[in-house]
Coordinates of N, CA and C in Angstrom, one line a residue:
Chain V
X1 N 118.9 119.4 99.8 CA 117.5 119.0 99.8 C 117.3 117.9 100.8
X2 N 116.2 117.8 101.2 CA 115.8 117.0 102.5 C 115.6 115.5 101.4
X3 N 115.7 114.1 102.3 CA 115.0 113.1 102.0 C 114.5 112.0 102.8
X4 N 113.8 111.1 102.8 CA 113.6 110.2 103.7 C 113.5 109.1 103.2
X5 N 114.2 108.1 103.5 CA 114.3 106.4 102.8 C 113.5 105.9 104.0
X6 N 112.6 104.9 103.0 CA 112.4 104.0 103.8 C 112.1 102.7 103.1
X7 N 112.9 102.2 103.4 CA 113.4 100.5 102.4 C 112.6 99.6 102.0
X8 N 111.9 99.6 102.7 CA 111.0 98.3 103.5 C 109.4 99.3 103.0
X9 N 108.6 98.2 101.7 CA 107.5 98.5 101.1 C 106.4 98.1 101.7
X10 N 106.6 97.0 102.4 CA 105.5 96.3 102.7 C 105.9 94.5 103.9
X11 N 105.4 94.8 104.8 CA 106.3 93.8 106.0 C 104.8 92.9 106.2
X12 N 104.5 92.1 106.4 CA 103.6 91.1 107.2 C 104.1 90.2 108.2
X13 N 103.9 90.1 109.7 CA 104.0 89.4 110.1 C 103.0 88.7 111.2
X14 N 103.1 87.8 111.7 CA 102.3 87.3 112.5 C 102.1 87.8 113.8
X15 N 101.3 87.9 114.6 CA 100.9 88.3 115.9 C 102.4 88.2 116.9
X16 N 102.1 89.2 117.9 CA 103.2 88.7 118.8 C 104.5 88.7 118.3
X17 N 104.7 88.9 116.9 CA 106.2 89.2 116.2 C 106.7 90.5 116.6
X18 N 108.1 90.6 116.9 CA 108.8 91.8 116.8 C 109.0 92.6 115.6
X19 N 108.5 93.7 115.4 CA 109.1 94.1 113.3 C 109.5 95.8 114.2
X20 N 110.5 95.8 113.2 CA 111.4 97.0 112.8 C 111.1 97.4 111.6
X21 N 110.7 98.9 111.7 CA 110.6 99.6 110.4 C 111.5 100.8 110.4
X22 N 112.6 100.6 109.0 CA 114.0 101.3 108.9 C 113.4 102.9 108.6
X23 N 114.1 103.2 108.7 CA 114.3 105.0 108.5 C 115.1 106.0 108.3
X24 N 115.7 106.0 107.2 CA 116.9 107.0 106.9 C 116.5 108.2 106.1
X25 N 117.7 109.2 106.5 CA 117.1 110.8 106.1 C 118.2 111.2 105.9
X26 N 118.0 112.6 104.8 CA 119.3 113.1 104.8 C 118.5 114.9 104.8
X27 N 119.2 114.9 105.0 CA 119.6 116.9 105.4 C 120.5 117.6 105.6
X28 N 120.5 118.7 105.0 CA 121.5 119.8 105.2 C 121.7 120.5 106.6
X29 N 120.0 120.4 107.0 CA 119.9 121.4 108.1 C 121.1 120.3 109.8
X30 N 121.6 121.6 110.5 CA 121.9 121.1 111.4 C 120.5 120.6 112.6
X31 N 120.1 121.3 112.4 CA 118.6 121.7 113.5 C 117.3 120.9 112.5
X32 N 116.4 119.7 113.0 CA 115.7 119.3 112.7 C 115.0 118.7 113.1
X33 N 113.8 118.0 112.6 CA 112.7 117.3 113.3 C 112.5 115.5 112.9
X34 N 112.2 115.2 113.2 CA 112.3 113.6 113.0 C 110.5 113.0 113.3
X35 N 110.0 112.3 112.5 CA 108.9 112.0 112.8 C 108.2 111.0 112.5
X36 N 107.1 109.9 113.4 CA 106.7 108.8 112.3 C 105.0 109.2 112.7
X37 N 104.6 108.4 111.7 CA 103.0 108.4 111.5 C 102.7 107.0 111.4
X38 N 101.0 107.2 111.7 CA 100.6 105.9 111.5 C 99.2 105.9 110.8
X39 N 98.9 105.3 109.8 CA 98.4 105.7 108.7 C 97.0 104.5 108.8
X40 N 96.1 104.3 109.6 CA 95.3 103.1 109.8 C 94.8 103.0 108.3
X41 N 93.8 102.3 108.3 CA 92.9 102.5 107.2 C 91.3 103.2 107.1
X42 N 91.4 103.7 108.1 CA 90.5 104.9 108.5 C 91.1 105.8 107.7
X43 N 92.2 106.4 107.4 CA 93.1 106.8 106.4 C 93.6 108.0 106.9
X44 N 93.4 108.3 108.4 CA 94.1 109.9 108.9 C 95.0 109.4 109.6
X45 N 96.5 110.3 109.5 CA 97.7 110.2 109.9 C 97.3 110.6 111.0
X46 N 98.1 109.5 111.8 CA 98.0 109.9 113.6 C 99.3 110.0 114.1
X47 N 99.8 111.1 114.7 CA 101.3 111.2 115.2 C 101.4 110.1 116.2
X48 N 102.6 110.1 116.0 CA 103.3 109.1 117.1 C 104.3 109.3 117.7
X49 N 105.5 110.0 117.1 CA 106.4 110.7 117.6 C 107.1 111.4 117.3
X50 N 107.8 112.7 117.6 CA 108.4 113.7 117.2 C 110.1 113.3 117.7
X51 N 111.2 113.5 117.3 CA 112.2 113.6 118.1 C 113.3 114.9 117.4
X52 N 113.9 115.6 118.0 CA 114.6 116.4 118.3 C 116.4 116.3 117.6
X53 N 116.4 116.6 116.7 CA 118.0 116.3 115.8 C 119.1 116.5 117.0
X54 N 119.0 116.8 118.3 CA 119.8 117.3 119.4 C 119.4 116.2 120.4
X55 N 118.6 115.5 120.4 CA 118.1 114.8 121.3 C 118.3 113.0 120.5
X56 N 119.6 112.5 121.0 CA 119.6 111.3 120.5 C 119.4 109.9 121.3
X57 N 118.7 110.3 122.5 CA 118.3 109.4 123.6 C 117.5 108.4 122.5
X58 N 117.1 107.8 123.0 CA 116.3 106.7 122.8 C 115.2 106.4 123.1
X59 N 113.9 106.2 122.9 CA 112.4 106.3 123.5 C 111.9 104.9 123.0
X60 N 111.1 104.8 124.5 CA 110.3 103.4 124.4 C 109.1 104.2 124.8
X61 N 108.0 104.2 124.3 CA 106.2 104.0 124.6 C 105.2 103.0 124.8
X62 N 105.2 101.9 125.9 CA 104.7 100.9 125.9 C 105.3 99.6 124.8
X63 N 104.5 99.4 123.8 CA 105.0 98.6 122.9 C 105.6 98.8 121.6
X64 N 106.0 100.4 122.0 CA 106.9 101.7 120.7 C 107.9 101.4 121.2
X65 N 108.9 101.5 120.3 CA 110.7 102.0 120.7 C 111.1 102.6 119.7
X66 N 111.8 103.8 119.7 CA 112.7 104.3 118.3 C 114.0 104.4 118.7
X67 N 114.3 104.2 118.0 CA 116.2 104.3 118.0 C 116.3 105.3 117.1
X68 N 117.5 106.6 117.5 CA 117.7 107.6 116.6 C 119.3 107.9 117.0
X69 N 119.6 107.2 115.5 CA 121.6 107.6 115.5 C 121.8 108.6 113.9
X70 N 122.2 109.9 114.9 CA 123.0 110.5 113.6 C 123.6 110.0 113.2
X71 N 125.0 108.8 113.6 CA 125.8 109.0 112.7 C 125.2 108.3 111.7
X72 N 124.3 107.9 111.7 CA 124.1 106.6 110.3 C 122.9 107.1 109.6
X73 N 122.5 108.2 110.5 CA 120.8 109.1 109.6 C 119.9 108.2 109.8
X74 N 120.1 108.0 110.5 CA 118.3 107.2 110.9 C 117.7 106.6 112.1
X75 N 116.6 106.5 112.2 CA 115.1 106.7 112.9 C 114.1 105.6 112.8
X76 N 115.1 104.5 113.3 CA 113.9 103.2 113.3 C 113.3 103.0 114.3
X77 N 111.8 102.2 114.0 CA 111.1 102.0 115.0 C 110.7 100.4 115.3
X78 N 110.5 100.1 116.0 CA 110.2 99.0 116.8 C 108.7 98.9 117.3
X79 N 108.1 97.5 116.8 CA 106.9 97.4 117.3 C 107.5 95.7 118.1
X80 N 107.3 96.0 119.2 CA 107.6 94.6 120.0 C 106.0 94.0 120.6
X81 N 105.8 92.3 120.3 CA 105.0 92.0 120.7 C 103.4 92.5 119.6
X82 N 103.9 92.5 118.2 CA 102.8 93.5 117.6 C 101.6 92.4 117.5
X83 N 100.4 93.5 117.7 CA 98.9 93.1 117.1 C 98.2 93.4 116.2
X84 N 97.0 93.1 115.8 CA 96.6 93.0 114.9 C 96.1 94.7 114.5
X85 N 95.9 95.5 115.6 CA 95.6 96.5 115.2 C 96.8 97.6 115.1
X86 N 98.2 97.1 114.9 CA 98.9 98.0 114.5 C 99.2 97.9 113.3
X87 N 98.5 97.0 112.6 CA 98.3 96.8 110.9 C 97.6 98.2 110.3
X88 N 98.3 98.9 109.6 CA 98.5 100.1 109.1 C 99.6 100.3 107.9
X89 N 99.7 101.7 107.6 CA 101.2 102.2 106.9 C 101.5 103.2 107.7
X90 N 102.7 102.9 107.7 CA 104.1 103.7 108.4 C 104.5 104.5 107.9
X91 N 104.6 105.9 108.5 CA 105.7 107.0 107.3 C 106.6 107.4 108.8
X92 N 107.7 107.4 108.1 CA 108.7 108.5 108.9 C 109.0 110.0 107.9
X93 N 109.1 110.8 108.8 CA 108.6 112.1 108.3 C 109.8 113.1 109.0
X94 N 110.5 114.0 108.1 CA 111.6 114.9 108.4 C 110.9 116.0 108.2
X95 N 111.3 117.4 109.4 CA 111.0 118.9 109.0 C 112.0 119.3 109.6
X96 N 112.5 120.5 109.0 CA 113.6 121.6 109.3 C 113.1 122.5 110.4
X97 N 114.0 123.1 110.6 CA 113.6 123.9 112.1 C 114.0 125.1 112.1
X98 N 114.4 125.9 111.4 CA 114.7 127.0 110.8 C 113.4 128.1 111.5
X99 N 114.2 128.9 112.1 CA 113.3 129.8 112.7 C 112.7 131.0 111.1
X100 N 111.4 131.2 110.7 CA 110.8 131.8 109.9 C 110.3 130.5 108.9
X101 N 110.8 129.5 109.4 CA 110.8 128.4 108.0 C 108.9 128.4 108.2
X102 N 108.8 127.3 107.2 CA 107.2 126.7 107.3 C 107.3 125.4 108.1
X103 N 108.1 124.9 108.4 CA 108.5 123.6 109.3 C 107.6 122.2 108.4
X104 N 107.6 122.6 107.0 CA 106.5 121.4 106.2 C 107.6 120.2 106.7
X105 N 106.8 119.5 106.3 CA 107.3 117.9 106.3 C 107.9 117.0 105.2
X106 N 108.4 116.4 105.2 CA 109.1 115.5 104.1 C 109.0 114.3 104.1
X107 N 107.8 113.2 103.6 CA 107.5 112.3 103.5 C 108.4 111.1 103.5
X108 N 108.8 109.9 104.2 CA 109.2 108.7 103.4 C 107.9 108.1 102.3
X109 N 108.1 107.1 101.7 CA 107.4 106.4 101.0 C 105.7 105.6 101.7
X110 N 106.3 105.2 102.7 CA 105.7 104.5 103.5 C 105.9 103.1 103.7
X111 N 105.3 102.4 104.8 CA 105.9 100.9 105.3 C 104.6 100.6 105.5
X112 N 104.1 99.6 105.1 CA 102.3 99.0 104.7 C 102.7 97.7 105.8
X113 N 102.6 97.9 107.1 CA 102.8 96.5 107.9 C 101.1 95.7 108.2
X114 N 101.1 94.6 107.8 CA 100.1 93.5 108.2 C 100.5 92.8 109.1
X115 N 99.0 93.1 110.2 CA 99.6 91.3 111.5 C 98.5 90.8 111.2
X116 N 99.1 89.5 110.9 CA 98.1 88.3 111.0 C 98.0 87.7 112.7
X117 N 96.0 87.0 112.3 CA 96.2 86.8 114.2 C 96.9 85.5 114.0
Chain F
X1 N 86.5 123.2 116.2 CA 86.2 121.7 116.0 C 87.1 121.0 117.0
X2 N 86.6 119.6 117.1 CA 87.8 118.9 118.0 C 88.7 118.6 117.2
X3 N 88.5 118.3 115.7 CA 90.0 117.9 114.8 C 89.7 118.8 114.0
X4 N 90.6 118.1 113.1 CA 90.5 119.1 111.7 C 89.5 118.5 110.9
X5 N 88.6 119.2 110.5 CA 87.5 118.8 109.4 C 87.8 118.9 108.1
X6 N 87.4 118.2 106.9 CA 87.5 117.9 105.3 C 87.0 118.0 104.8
X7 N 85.9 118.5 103.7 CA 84.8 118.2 103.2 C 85.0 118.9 101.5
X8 N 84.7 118.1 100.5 CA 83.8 116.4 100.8 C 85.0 115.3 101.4
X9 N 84.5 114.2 101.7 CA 85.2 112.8 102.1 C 85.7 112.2 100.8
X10 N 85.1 112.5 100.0 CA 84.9 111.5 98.6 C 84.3 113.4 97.5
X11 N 85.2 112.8 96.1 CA 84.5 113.8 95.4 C 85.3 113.1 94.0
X12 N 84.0 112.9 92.6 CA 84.3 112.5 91.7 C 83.9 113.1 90.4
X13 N 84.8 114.2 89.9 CA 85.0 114.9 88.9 C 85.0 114.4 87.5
X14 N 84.4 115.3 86.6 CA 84.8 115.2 85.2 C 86.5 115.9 84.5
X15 N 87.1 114.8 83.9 CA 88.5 115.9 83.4 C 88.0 117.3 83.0
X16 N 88.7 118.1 83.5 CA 88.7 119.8 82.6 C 87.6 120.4 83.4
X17 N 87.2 119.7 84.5 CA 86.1 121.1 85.7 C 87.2 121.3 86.9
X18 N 86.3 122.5 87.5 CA 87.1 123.0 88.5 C 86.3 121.9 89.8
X19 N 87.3 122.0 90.8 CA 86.7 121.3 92.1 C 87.2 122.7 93.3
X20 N 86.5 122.4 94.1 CA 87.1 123.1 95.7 C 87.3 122.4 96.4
X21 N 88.3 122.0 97.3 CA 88.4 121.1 98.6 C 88.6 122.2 99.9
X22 N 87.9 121.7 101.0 CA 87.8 122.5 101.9 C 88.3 122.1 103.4
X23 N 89.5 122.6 104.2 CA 89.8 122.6 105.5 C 89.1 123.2 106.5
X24 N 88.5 122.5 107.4 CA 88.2 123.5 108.6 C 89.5 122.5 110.2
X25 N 90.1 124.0 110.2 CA 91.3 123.4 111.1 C 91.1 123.6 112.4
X26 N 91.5 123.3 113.4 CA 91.4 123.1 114.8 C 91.1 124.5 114.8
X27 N 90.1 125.0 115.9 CA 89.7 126.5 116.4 C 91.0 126.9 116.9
X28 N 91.4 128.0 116.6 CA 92.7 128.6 117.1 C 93.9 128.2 116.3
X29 N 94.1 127.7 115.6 CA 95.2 126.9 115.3 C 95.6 128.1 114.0
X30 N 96.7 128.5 113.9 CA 97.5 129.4 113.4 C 98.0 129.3 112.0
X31 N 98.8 128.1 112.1 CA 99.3 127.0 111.1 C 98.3 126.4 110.2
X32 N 98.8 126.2 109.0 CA 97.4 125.3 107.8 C 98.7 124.9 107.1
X33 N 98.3 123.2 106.7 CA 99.2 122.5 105.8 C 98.0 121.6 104.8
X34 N 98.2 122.2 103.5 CA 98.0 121.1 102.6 C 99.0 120.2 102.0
X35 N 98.9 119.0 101.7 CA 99.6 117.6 101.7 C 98.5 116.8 100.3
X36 N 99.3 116.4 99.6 CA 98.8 115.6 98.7 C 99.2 113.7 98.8
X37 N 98.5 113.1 99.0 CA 99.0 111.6 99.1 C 98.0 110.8 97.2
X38 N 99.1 110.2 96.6 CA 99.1 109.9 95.2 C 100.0 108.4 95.6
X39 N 98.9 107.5 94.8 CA 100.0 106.3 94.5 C 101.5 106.5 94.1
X40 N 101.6 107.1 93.1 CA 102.5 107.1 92.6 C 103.9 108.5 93.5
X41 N 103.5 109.0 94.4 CA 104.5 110.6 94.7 C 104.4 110.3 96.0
X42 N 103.5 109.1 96.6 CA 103.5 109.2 98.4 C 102.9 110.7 98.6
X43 N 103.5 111.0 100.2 CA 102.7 112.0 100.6 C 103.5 113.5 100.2
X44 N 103.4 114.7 99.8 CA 103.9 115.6 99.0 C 102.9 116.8 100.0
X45 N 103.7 117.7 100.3 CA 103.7 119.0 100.9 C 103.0 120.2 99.3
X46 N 101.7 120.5 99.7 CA 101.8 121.5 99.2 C 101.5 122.7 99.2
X47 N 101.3 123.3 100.2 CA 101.1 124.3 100.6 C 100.8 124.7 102.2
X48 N 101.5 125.9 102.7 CA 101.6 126.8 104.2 C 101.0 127.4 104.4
X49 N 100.0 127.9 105.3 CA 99.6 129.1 105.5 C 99.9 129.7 106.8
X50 N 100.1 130.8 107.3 CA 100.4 131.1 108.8 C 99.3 132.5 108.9
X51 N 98.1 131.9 109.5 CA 97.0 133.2 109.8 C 96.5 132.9 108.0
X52 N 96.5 134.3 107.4 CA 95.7 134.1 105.8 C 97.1 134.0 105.3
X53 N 97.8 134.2 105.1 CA 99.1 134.7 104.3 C 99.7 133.2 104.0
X54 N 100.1 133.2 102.8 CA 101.1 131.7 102.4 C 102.2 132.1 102.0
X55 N 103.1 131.9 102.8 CA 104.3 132.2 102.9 C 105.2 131.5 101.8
X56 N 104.8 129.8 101.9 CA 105.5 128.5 101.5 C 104.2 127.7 100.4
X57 N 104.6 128.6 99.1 CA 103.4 127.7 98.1 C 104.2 127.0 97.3
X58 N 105.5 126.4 97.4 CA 106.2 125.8 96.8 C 106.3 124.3 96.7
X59 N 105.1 123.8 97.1 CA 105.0 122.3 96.7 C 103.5 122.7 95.4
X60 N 102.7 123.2 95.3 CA 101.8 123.2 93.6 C 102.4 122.8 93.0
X61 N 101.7 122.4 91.9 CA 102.3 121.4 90.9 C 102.0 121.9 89.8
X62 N 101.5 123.2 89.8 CA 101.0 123.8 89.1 C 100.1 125.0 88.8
X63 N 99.8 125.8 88.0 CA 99.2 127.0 88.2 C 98.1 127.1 88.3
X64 N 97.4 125.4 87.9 CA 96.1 125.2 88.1 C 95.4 125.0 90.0
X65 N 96.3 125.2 90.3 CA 96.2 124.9 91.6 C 96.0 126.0 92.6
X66 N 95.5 126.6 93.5 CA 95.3 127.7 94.3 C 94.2 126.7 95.8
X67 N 95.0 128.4 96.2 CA 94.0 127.7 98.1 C 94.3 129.1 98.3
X68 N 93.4 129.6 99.0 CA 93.2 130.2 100.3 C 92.8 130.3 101.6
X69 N 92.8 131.1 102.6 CA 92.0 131.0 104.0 C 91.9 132.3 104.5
X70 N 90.7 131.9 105.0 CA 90.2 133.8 105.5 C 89.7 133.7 107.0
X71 N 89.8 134.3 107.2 CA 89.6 134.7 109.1 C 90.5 134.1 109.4
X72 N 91.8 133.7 108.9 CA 92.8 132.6 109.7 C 92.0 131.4 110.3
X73 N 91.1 131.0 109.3 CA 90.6 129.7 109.9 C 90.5 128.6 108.6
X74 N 89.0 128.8 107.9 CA 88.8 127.7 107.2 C 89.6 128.0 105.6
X75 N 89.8 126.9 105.1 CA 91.0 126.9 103.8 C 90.3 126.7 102.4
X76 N 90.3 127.0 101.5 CA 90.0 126.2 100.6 C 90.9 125.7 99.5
X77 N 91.0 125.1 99.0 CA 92.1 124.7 97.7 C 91.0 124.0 96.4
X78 N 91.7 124.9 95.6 CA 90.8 125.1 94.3 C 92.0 124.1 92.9
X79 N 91.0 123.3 92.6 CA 92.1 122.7 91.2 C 91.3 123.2 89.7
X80 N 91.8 123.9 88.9 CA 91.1 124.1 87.9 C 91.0 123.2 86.4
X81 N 90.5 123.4 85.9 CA 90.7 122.5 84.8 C 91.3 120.5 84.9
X82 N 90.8 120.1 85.9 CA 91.5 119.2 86.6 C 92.0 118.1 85.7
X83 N 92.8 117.5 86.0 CA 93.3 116.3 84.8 C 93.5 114.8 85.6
X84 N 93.4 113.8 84.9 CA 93.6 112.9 85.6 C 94.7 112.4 86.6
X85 N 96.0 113.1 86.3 CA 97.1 112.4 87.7 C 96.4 113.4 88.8
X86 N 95.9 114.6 89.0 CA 95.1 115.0 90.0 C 94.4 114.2 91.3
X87 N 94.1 113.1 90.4 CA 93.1 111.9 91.3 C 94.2 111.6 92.7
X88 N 94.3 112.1 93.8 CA 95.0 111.9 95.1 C 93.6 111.5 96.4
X89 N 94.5 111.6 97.5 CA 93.7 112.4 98.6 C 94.4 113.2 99.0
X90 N 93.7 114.3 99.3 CA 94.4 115.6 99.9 C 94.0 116.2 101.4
X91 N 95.1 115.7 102.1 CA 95.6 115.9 103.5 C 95.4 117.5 103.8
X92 N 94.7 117.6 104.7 CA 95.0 118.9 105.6 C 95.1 119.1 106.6
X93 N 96.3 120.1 107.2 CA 96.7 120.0 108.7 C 97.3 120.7 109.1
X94 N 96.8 121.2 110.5 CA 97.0 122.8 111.5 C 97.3 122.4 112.6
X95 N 98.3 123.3 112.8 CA 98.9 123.3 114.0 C 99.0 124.6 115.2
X96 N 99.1 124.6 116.5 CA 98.9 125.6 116.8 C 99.5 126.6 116.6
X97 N 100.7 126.3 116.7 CA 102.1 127.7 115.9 C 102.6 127.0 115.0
X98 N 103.5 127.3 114.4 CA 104.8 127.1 113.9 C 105.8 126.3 114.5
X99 N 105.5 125.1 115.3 CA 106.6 124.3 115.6 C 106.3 122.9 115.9
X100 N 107.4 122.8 114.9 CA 107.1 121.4 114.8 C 106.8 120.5 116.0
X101 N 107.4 121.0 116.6 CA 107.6 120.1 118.0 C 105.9 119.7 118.5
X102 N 105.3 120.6 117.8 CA 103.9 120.4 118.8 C 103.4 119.4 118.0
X103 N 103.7 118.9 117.1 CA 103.1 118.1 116.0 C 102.2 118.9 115.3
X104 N 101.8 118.5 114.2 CA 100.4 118.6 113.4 C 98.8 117.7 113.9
X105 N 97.7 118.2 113.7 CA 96.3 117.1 113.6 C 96.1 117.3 111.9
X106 N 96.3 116.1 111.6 CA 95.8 115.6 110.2 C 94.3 115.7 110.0
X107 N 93.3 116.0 108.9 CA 92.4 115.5 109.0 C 92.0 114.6 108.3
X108 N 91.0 113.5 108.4 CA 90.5 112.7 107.2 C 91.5 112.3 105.7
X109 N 91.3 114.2 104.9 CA 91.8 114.0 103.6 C 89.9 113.8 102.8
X110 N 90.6 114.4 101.9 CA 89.4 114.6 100.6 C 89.8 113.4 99.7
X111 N 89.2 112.2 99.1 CA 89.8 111.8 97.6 C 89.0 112.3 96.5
X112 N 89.7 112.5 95.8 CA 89.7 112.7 94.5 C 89.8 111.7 93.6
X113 N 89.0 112.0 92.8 CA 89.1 110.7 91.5 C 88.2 111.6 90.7
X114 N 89.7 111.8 89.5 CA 89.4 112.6 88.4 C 89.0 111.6 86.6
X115 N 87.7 111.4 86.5 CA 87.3 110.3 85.3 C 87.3 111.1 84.0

């Protein structure tokens, strides 16, 4: 069975702070999908990034970074320099990749980050 | 549409009536996902569709629960007899094919609040 941990309930920090939000998964599948969302309070999930269970480069997006190591199952992300408008909830999100599958998704809990100005 | 449409935004039921929630997913988009988000269960997968057909109805929670879609476009998901852990928002989301890779467009979400 698929899962997604994500440790960390709820982070606040002040402007301009660096925050990392943790992300560990487990799966059977060899072949899979890795993913986080961002959850404003507008309340629609907005992609942010997809990464590749074969693809364990490392990505930066402006003031995004994810780090993705098999060996330890997990998919953190990095807000460097955060502002007030990345105050949201966080999900990191697993799907299988199984050709005929439904490729649904597998929720973490979610990470409720607050920046204060 | 340019996203995926929801309707209603807001919908507030009596226990023990039926409700319908309704997707209208990106024009063209092949893929349909319903998603349940609940304080208590986070976000929860509940149902696939690829064109009309649901292949993957293995997240319902129950019998009282049903969706369809016709023309391979707009969805509906029907709760019968509703009860109060029912009370969520209910995510829906299409994709152009079947791969993940392209991501999903979320829309809005319906809430529900079952009194």
């Amino acid at each position: 069975a698929q899962k997604v941990t994500q440790a960390q309930t709820e982070i606040s920090v002040v402007e301009k702070e660096d925050v990392t939000l943790d992300c560990v998964y487990e799966t059977r599948d060899t072949t899979y999908y890795l993913f986080w969302y961002k959850q404003p309070p507008s309340g629609e999930l907005v992609f942010l990034i997809r990464r590749n269970s074969f693809d364990e480069q490392n990505e930066i997006s402006g003031r995004y970074s994810w780090n993705f190591q098999k060996s330890t199952s997990s998919f953190n992300f990095t807000i460097t320099a955060s502002q007030v408008v990345d105050s949201a909830v966080y999900f990191c999100a697993l799907s299988e990749a199984r050709r005929g599958g439904s490729e649904k998704l597998v929720f973490g809990k979610g990470m409720k980050l607050t920046v204060n100005p | 549409g340019a996203g995926v449409s929801q309707s209603p935004s807001n919908k507030v039921t009596e226990k023990g009536k039926d409700v319908e929630l309704r997707c209208d997913p990106i024009s063209g988009h092949t893929a349909l996902y319903w998603y349940r988000q609940s304080l208590g269960q986070g976000l929860e997968f509940l149902i696939y569709f690829q064109g009309n057909s649901a292949p993957d109805k293995s997240g319902l929670p129950s019998d009282r629960f049903s969706a369809e879609r016709t023309g391979g476009s707009v969805s509906t998901l029907t709760i019968q007899r509703t009860q109060q852990e029912d009370s969520a928002v209910y995510l829906c989301a299409s994709s152009l094919v079947v791969r993940a890779g392209l991501g999903y467009t979320f829309g809005s979400g319906t809430r529900l609040t079952v009194v």
